[in-house]
Structures are given as structure tokens and as C-alpha cells.
Tab-separated table of C-alpha atoms and ligand atoms in Angstrom:
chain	number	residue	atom	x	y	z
A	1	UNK	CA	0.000	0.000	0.000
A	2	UNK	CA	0.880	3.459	-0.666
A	3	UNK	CA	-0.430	6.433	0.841
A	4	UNK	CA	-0.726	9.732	-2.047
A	5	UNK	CA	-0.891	12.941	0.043
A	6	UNK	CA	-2.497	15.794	-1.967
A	7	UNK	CA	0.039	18.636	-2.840
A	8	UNK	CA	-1.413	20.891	-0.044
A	9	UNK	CA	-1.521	18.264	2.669
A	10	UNK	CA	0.464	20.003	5.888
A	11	UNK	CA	3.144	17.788	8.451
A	12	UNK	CA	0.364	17.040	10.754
A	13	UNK	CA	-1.921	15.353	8.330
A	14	UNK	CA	1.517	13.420	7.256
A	15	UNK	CA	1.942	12.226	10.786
A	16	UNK	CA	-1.625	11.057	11.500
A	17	UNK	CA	-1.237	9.102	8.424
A	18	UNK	CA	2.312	7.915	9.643
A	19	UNK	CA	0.593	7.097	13.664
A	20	UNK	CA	-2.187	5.248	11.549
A	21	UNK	CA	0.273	3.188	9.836
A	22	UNK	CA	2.503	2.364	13.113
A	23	UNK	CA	-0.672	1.574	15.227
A	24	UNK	CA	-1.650	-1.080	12.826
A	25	UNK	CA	1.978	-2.550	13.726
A	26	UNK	CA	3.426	-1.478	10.265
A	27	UNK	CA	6.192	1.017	9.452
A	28	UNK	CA	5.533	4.228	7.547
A	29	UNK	CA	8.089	5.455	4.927
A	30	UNK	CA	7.489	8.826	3.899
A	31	UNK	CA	9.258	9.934	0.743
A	32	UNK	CA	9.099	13.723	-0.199
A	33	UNK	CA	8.907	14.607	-4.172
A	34	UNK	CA	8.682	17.515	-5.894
A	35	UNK	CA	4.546	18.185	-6.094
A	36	UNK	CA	3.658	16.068	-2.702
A	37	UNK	CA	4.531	13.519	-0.581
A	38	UNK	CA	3.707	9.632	-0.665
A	39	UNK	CA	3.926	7.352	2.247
A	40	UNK	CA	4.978	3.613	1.694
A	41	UNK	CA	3.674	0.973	3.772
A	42	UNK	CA	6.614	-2.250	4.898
A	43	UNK	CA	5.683	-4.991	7.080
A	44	UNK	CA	2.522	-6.149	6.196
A	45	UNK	CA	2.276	-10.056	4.791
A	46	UNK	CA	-1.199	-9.511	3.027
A	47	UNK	CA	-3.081	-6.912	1.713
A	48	UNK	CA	-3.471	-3.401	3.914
A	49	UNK	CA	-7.032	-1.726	4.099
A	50	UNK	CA	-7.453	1.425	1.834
A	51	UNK	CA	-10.649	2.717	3.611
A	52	UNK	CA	-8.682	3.360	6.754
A	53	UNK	CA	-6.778	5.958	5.481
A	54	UNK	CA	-8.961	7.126	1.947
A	55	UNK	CA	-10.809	10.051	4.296
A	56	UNK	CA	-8.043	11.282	6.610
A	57	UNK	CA	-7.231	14.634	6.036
A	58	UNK	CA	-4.545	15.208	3.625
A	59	UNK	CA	-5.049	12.215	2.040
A	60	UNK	CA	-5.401	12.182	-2.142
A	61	UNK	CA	-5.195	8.269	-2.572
A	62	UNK	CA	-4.449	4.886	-0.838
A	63	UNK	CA	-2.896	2.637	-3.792
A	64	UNK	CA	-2.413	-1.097	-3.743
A	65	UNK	CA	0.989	-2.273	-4.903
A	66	UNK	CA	1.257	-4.784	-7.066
A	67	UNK	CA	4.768	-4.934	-8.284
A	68	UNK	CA	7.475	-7.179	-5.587
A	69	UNK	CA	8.911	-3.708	-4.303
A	70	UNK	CA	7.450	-0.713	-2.866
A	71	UNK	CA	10.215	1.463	-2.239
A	72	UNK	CA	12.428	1.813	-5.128
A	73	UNK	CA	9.646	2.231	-7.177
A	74	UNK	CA	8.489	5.432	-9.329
A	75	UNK	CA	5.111	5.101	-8.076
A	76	UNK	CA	6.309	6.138	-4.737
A	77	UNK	CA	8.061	9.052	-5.981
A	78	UNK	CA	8.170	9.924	-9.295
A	79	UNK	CA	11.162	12.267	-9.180
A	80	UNK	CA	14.511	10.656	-9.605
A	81	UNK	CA	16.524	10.822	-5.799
A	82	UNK	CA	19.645	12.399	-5.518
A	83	UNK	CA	22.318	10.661	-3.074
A	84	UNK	CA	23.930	13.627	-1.342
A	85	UNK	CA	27.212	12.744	-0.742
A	86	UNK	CA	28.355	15.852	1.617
A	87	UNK	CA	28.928	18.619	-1.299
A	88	UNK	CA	29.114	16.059	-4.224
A	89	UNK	CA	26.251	14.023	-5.657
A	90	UNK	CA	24.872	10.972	-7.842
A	91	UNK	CA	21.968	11.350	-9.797
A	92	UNK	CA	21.868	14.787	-10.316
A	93	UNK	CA	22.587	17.129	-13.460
A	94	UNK	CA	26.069	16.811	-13.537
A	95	UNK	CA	27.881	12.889	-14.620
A	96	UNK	CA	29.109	11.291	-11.184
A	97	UNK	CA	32.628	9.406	-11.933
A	98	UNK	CA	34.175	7.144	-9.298
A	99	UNK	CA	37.158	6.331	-9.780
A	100	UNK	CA	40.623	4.868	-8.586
A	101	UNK	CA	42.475	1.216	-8.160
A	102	UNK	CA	40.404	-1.864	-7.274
A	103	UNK	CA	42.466	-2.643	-4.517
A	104	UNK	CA	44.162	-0.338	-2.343
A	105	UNK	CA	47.575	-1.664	-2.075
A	106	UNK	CA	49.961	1.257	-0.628
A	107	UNK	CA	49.898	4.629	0.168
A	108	UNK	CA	52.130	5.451	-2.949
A	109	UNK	CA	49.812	3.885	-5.282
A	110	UNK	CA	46.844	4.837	-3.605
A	111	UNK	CA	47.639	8.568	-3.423
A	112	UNK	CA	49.386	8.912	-6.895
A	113	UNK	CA	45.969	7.539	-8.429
A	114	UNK	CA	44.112	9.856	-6.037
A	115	UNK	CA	45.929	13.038	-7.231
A	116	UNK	CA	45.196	11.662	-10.952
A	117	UNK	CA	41.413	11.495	-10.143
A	118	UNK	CA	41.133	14.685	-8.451
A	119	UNK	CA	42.940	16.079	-11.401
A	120	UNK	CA	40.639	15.318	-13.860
A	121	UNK	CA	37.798	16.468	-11.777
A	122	UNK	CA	35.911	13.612	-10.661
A	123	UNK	CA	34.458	13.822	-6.699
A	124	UNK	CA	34.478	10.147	-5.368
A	125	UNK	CA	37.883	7.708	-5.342
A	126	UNK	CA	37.246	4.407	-5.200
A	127	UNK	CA	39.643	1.404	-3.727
A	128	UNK	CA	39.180	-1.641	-1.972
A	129	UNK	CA	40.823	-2.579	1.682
A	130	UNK	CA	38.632	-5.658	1.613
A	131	UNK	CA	38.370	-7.468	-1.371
A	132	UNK	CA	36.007	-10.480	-2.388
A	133	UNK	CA	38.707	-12.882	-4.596
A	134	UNK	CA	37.556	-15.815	-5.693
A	135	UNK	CA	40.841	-17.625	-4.701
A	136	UNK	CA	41.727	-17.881	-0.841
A	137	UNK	CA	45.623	-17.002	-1.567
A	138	UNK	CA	45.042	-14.112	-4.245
A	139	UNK	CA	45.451	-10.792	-2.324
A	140	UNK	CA	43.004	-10.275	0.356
A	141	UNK	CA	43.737	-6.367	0.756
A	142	UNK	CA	45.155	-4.035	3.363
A	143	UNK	CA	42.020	-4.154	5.637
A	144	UNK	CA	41.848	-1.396	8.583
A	145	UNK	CA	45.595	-0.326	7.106
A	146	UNK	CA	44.028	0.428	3.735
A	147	UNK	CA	41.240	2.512	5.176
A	148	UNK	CA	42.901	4.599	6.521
A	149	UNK	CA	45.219	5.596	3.281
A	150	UNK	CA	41.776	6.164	2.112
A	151	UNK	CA	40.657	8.848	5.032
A	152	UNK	CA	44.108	10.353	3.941
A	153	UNK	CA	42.688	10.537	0.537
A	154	UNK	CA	39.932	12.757	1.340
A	155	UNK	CA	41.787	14.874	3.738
A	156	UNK	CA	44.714	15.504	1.051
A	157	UNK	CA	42.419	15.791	-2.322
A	158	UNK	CA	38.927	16.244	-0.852
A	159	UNK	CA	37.620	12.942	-2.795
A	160	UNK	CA	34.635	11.069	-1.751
A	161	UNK	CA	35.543	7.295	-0.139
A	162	UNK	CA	33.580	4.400	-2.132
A	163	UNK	CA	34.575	1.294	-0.152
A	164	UNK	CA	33.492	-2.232	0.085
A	165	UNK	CA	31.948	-4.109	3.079
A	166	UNK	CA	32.256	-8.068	2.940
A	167	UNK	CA	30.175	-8.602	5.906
A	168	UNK	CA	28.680	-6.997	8.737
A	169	UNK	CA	30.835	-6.778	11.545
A	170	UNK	CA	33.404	-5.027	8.371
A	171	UNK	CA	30.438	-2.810	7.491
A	172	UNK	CA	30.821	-1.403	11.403
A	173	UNK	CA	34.707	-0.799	10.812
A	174	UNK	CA	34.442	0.445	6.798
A	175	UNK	CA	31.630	2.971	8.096
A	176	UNK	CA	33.918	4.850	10.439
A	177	UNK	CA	36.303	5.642	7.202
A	178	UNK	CA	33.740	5.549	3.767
A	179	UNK	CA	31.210	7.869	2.623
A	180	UNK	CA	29.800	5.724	0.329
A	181	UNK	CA	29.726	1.931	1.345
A	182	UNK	CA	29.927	-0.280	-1.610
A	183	UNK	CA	28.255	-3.856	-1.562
A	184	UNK	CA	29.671	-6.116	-3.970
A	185	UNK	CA	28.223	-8.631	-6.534
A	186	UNK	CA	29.107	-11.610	-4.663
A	187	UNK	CA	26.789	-10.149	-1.801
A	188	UNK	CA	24.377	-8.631	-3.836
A	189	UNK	CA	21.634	-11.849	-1.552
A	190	UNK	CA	23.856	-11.572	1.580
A	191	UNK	CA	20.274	-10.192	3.476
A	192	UNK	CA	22.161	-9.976	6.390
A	193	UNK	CA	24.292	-7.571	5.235
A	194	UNK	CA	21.774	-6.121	2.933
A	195	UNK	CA	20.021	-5.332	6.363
A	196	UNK	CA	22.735	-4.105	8.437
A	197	UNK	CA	23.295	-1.550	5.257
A	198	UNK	CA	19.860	-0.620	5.699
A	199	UNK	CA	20.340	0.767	9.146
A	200	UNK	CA	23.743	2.782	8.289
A	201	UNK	CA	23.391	7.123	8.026
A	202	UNK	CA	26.032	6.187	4.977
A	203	UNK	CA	24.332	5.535	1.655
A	204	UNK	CA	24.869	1.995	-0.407
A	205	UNK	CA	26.517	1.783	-3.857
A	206	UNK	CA	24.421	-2.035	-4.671
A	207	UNK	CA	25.974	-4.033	-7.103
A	208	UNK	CA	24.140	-6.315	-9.321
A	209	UNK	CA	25.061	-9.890	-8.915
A	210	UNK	CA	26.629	-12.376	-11.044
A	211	UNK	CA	23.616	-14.022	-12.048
A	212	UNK	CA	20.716	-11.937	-10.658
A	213	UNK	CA	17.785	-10.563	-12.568
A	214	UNK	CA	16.367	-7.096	-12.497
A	215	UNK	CA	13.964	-7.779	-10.023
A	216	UNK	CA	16.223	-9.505	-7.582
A	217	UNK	CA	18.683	-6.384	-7.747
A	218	UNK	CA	15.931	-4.316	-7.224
A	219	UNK	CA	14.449	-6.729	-4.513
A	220	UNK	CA	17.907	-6.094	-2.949
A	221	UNK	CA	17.805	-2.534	-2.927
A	222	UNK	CA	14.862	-2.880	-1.273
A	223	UNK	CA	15.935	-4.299	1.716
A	224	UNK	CA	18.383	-1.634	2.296
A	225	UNK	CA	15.565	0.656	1.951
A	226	UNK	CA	12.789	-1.076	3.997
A	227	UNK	CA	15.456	-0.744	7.157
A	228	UNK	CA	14.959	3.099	6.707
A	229	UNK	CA	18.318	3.969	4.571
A	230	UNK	CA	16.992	5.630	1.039
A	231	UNK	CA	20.419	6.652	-0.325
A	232	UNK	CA	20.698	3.571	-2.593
A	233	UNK	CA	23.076	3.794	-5.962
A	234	UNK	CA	22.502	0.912	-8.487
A	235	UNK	CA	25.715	-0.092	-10.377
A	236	UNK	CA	25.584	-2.407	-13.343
A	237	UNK	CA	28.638	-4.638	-13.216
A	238	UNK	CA	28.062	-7.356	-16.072
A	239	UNK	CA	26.737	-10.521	-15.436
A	240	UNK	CA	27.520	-13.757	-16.395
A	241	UNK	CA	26.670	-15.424	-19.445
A	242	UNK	CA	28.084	-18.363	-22.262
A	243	UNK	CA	30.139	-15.301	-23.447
A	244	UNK	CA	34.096	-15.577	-23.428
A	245	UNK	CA	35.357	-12.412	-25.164
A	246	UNK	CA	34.610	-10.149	-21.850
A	247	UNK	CA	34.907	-11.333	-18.291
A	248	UNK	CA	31.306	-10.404	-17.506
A	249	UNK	CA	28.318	-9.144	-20.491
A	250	UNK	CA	27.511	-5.713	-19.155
A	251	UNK	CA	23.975	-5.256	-19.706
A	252	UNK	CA	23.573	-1.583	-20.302
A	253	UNK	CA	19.755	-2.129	-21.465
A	254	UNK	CA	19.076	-2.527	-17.524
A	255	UNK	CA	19.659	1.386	-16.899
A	256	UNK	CA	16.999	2.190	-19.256
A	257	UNK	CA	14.802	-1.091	-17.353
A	258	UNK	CA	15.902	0.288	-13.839
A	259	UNK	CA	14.817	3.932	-15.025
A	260	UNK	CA	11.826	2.913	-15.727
A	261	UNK	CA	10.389	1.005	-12.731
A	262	UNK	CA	12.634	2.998	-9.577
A	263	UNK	CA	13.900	6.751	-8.685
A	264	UNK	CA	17.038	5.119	-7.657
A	265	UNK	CA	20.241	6.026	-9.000
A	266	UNK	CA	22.382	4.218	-11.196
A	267	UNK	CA	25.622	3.811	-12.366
A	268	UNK	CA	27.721	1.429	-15.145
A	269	UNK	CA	31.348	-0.573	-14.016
A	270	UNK	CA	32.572	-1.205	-17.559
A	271	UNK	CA	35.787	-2.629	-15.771
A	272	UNK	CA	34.266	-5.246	-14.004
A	273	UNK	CA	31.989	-5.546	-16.923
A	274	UNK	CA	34.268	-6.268	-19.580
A	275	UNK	CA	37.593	-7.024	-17.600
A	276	UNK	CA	39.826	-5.726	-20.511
A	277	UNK	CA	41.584	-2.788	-20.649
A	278	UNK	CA	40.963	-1.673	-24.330
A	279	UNK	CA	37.063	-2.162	-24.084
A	280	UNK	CA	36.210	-0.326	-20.513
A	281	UNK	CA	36.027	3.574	-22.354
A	282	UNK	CA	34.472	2.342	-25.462
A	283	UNK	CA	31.506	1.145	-22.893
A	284	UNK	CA	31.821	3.666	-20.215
A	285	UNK	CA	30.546	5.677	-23.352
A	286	UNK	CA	28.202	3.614	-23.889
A	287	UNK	CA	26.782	3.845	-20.712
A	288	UNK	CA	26.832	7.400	-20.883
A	289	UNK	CA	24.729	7.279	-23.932
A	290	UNK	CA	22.179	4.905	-22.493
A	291	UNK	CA	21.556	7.430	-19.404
A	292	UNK	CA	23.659	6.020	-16.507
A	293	UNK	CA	23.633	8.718	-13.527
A	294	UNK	CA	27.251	7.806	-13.407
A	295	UNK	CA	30.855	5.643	-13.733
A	296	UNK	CA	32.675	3.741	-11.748
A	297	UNK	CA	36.450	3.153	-13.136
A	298	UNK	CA	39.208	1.107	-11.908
A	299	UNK	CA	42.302	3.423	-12.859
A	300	UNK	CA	46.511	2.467	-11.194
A	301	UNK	CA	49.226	4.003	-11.860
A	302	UNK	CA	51.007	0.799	-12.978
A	303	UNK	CA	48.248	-1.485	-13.782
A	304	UNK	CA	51.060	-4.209	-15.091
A	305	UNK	CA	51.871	-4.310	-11.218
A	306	UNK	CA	48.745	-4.272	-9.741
A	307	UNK	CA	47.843	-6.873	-7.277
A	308	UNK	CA	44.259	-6.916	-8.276
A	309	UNK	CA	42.342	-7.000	-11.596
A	310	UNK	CA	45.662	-4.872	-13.129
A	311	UNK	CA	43.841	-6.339	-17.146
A	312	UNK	CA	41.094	-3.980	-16.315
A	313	UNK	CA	42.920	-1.299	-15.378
A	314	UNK	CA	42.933	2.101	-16.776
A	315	UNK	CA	46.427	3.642	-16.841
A	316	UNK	CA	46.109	7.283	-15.641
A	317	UNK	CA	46.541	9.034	-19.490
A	318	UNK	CA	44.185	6.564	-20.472
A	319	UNK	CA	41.573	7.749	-17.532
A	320	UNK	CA	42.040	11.190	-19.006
A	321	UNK	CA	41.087	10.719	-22.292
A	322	UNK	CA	37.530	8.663	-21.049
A	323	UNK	CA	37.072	11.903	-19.238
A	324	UNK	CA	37.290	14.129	-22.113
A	325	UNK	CA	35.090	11.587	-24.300
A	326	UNK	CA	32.057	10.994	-21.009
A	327	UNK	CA	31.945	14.419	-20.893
A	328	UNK	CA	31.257	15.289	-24.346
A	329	UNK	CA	28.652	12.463	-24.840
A	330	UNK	CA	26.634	13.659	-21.281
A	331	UNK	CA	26.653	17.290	-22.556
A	332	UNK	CA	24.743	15.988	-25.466
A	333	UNK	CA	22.269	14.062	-24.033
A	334	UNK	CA	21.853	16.385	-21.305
A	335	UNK	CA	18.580	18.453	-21.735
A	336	UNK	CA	19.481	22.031	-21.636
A	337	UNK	CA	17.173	23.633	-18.665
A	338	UNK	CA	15.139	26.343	-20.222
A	339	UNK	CA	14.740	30.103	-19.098
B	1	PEP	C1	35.230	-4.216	-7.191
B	1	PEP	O1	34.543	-3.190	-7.354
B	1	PEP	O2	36.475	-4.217	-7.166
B	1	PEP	C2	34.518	-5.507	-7.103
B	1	PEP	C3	35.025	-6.542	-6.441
B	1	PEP	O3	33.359	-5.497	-7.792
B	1	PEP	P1	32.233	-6.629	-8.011
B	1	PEP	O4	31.629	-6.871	-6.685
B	1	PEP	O5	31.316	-5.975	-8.992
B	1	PEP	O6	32.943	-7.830	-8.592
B	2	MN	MN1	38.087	-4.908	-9.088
């Protein structure tokens, strides 16, 4: 169930809806737009009845949800949300590009790539300190040690930290350092984790799994959400298919699918989605084109020496030249404001 309030409807007919909704043992999720407020109902296990809320005050309509997820979708707000990441944002007007290594490795490597971001203007630096590898000897990552290059990272170039959390008692540590906690295809069904997310002030960069469809990624997103957090970025990272030219087939028709059904965010990883070096710009262009809110990049300064996914890499020149050619293709698609 969702709760339409009509444009005019003032904070106390918003909270008598809300007291309705918690009385009846549910949990109220109010979401602001642009020309009124809707409320979304979570916790019920069958249907919720319209007539006790069609005549409060306030109230335009009481609609029955069909879809799987209530939260993420457009009919609860039709605006698209901006994350607010302190000054910097994702899903706004301007193209948000994360970038930086996938691992972090060392504080030389981690702040020569940093200074190579900032450079070229992007706002958020990404970098593992806990990384998912499929083998138990590959690299693990720095852990606490490599969080807190990263908090030197924002104090030195003012970058935004994306970060990954492999579990929950991580997701306590990583949220003392991030500012934008990243949840990784390999835990895209962790619910555990999904819920622990849910109840952080930090918001969640949600990867789509391996082998998950659109509506479990959304489903997914919706956990986060349904513990109270709303700052939810989507970020299509190739899934897996017969395919054995890429490392993952990044399915860039799921930002116009994801557009269509939620106000969420979301953003393209043409390096995990392709895994070679000499295809991630001709795709981070195309997921430009096809209307992603943003990037995320994996850039090192010597990716022949990197201890993580170094075929993937972007060397820093090459990082610079993606720039110029994102850019260009976002201005076009862009609509002008008018006036
Ligand atoms: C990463 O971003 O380095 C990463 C491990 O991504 P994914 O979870 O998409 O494989
Ligand atoms: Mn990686």
C-alpha cells in the first residue's frame, strides 16, 4: 500500500497518516517529491485496508501495490533521488565518476591515483581494503591499514571514499572511514548484510550480482531501503553469461529497465563488466549514452603491477582521455534547462 498525500496536505496530516500506519503494527516510509509527498507501507504479509486511510485529512489516494517492491519504485516518488554525498552528488545534473584502483595496495599507489582522479575532476575515489577474490591465496587487501590511506585521501584531495563491506561486523569498521559503502556482486543476496546496510546514516553503492535478474537487484535494494536507509546507488557490473570475449556481459539495457520502474540512481562498471583494458572507455561511453547517472572506473598508476584486476585497469593518461570523451557524450544528451 501506498499512501498519495495531496500537494497541499500540511506535516500534521503526514503524521496522523504515519501514527495510523505504526498503530496497525506497520512502518511508515514517507518519501518527499517535488509536487507532494507519498507514504509507503513495509511490514505487512497480506493486503493493507485502503478505507482506513482514503478520508483522513490530507489524504489524495491509498494505492495497492502490485509490483514485488514498494520502495524503489516510481510510483512512490516519481522524481529521480539524488544521493547527497556531503557537497558532491549521484543522480543529479552533472555525470558522477568514481574512480581509482580496485584494490588499495599502498599509500604510494593509492595517493598517486588519487591526485590523478582529483585532477581530472571527478568527486568520489574508489579502492578496496577488503576485497572479495575468488581464490583464498590471491590478495586479500590491506584491511583497517588500507582505510585509513583512504581517510588520507579525502583529507589531502577532498575525494569522496567508495569502499566495500564483505560482511557486517566489516560494514561497522568500513563505516567509520567511507562515505559511500559499496556492496559487492558476490553479496548482492547476503540479506544480512543487505540489512545491516539498511540501518547505516552512509548511503549503499548495490551491485548487481553475477547471475541476478532485475527484479532480484531491485528486490535487494529494497531491503536496504525497507530498514529506513533511502540513499541507494545501483551499479551495473556485467553478469555472467556463455560469453568468453569479456569477463562479464555488461547489460547496459538494464539502466533504461531500472529507469523505468525505480527513482534510484544508477551507475555502469565497464571494468568489471568487460575485464579488458581496451574495451572499458568504449563502454563507459556507452553507458553514458544509455543514461547512466554515473561511472565507476578502476584506474593504477602501474596497472602491469597491480595486485588486483591490473587487465582492467585504466592507466592514468588513459583515464584522461575517457574523461574528455564521457563528458562530451553527457553534454549531449543532457537536456538544456530552459529560461
Ligand atoms: C570491485 O569493485 O572491485 C569488485 C570486487 O566489484 P564486483 O563486486 O562488482 O565484482
Ligand atoms: Mn576490481
Amino acid at each position: 500500500m501506498l499512501i498519495v498525500m495531496k500537494s497541499d496536505a500540511t506535516d500534521r496530516d503526514v503524521a496522523e497518516v504515519v501514527s495510523v500506519i505504526t498503530e496497525l503494527g506497520l512502518r511508515a516510509h514517507p518519501m518527499p517529491g517535488a509536487q507532494r509527498i507519498a507514504i509507503g507501507i513495509t511490514g505487512n504479509q497480506g493486503a493493507v485496508d485502503a478505507s482506513r486511510f482514503e478520508n483522513l485529512p490530507g489524504v489524495a489516494e491509498a494505492i495497492r501495490v502490485s509490483k514485488p517492491y514498494k520502495l524503489i519504485s516510481i510510483d512512490l516518488r516519481p522524481e529521480k533521488t539524488v544521493v547527497r554525498v556531503g557537497d558532491a552528488k549521484i543522480g543529479g545534473d552533472e555525470l558522477a565518476i568514481i574512480a581509482g584502483p580496485c584494490a588499495i595496495e599502498s599509500r604510494a599507489q593509492t595517493l598517486a591515483v588519487a591526485e590523478a582522479v582529483r585532477r581530472g575532476g571527478a568527486r568520489f575515489f574508489r579502492g578496496g581494503a577488503f576485497k572479495p577474490r575468488t581464490s583464498p591465496y590471491a590478495f586479500q587487501g590491506l584491511g583497517e591499514e588500507g582505510l585509513k590511506i583512504l581517510t588520507e585521501v579525502r583529507e589531502t584531495y577532498g575525494l569522496k571514499i567508495v569502499t566495500e563491506a564483505m560482511d557486517e561486523h566489516g560494514l561497522d569498521l568500513v563505516e567509520r572511514y567511507a562515505d559511500v559503502i559499496q556492496i559487492g556482486a558476490r553479496n548482492m543476496q547476503n540479506f544480512s548484510l543487505l540489512r545491516r546496510a539498511g540501518h547505516s546514516r552512509l548511503p549503499i553503492l548495490l551491485k548487481r550480482g553475477l547471475a541476478a535478474t532485475l527484479d532480484e537487484w531491485l528486490l535487494a535494494a529494497e531491503y536496504v531501503m525497507s530498514e529506513g536507509n533511502y540513499n541507494v546507488i545501483l551499479c551495473e557490473r556485467g553478469i555472467r553469461t556463455f560469453a568468453q570475449h569479456t569477463r562479464n556481459t555488461l547489460d547496459l539495457s538494464a539502466i533504461p529497465a531500472v529507469r523505468r520502474l525505480s527513482h534510484l540512481p544508477v551507475i555502469v562498471d565497464p571494468s568489471h563488466g568487460t575485464g579488458k583494458n581496451y574495451m572499458v572507455t568504449p563502454l563507459a561511453r556507452a553507458g553514458v549514452a544509455v543514461g547512466a547517472d554515473g561511472l565507476i572506473i578502476e584506474v593504477h598508476d602501474q596497472p602491469e603491477r597491480a595486485l588486483c584486476d591490473g587487465a582492467q585497469a585504466l592507466t592514468i593518461a588513459q583515464f584522461d582521455q575517457l574523461l574528455t570523451e564521457v563528458r562530451a557524450i553527457h553534454e549531449v544528451i543532457t537536456p538544456t534547462p530552459v529560461g
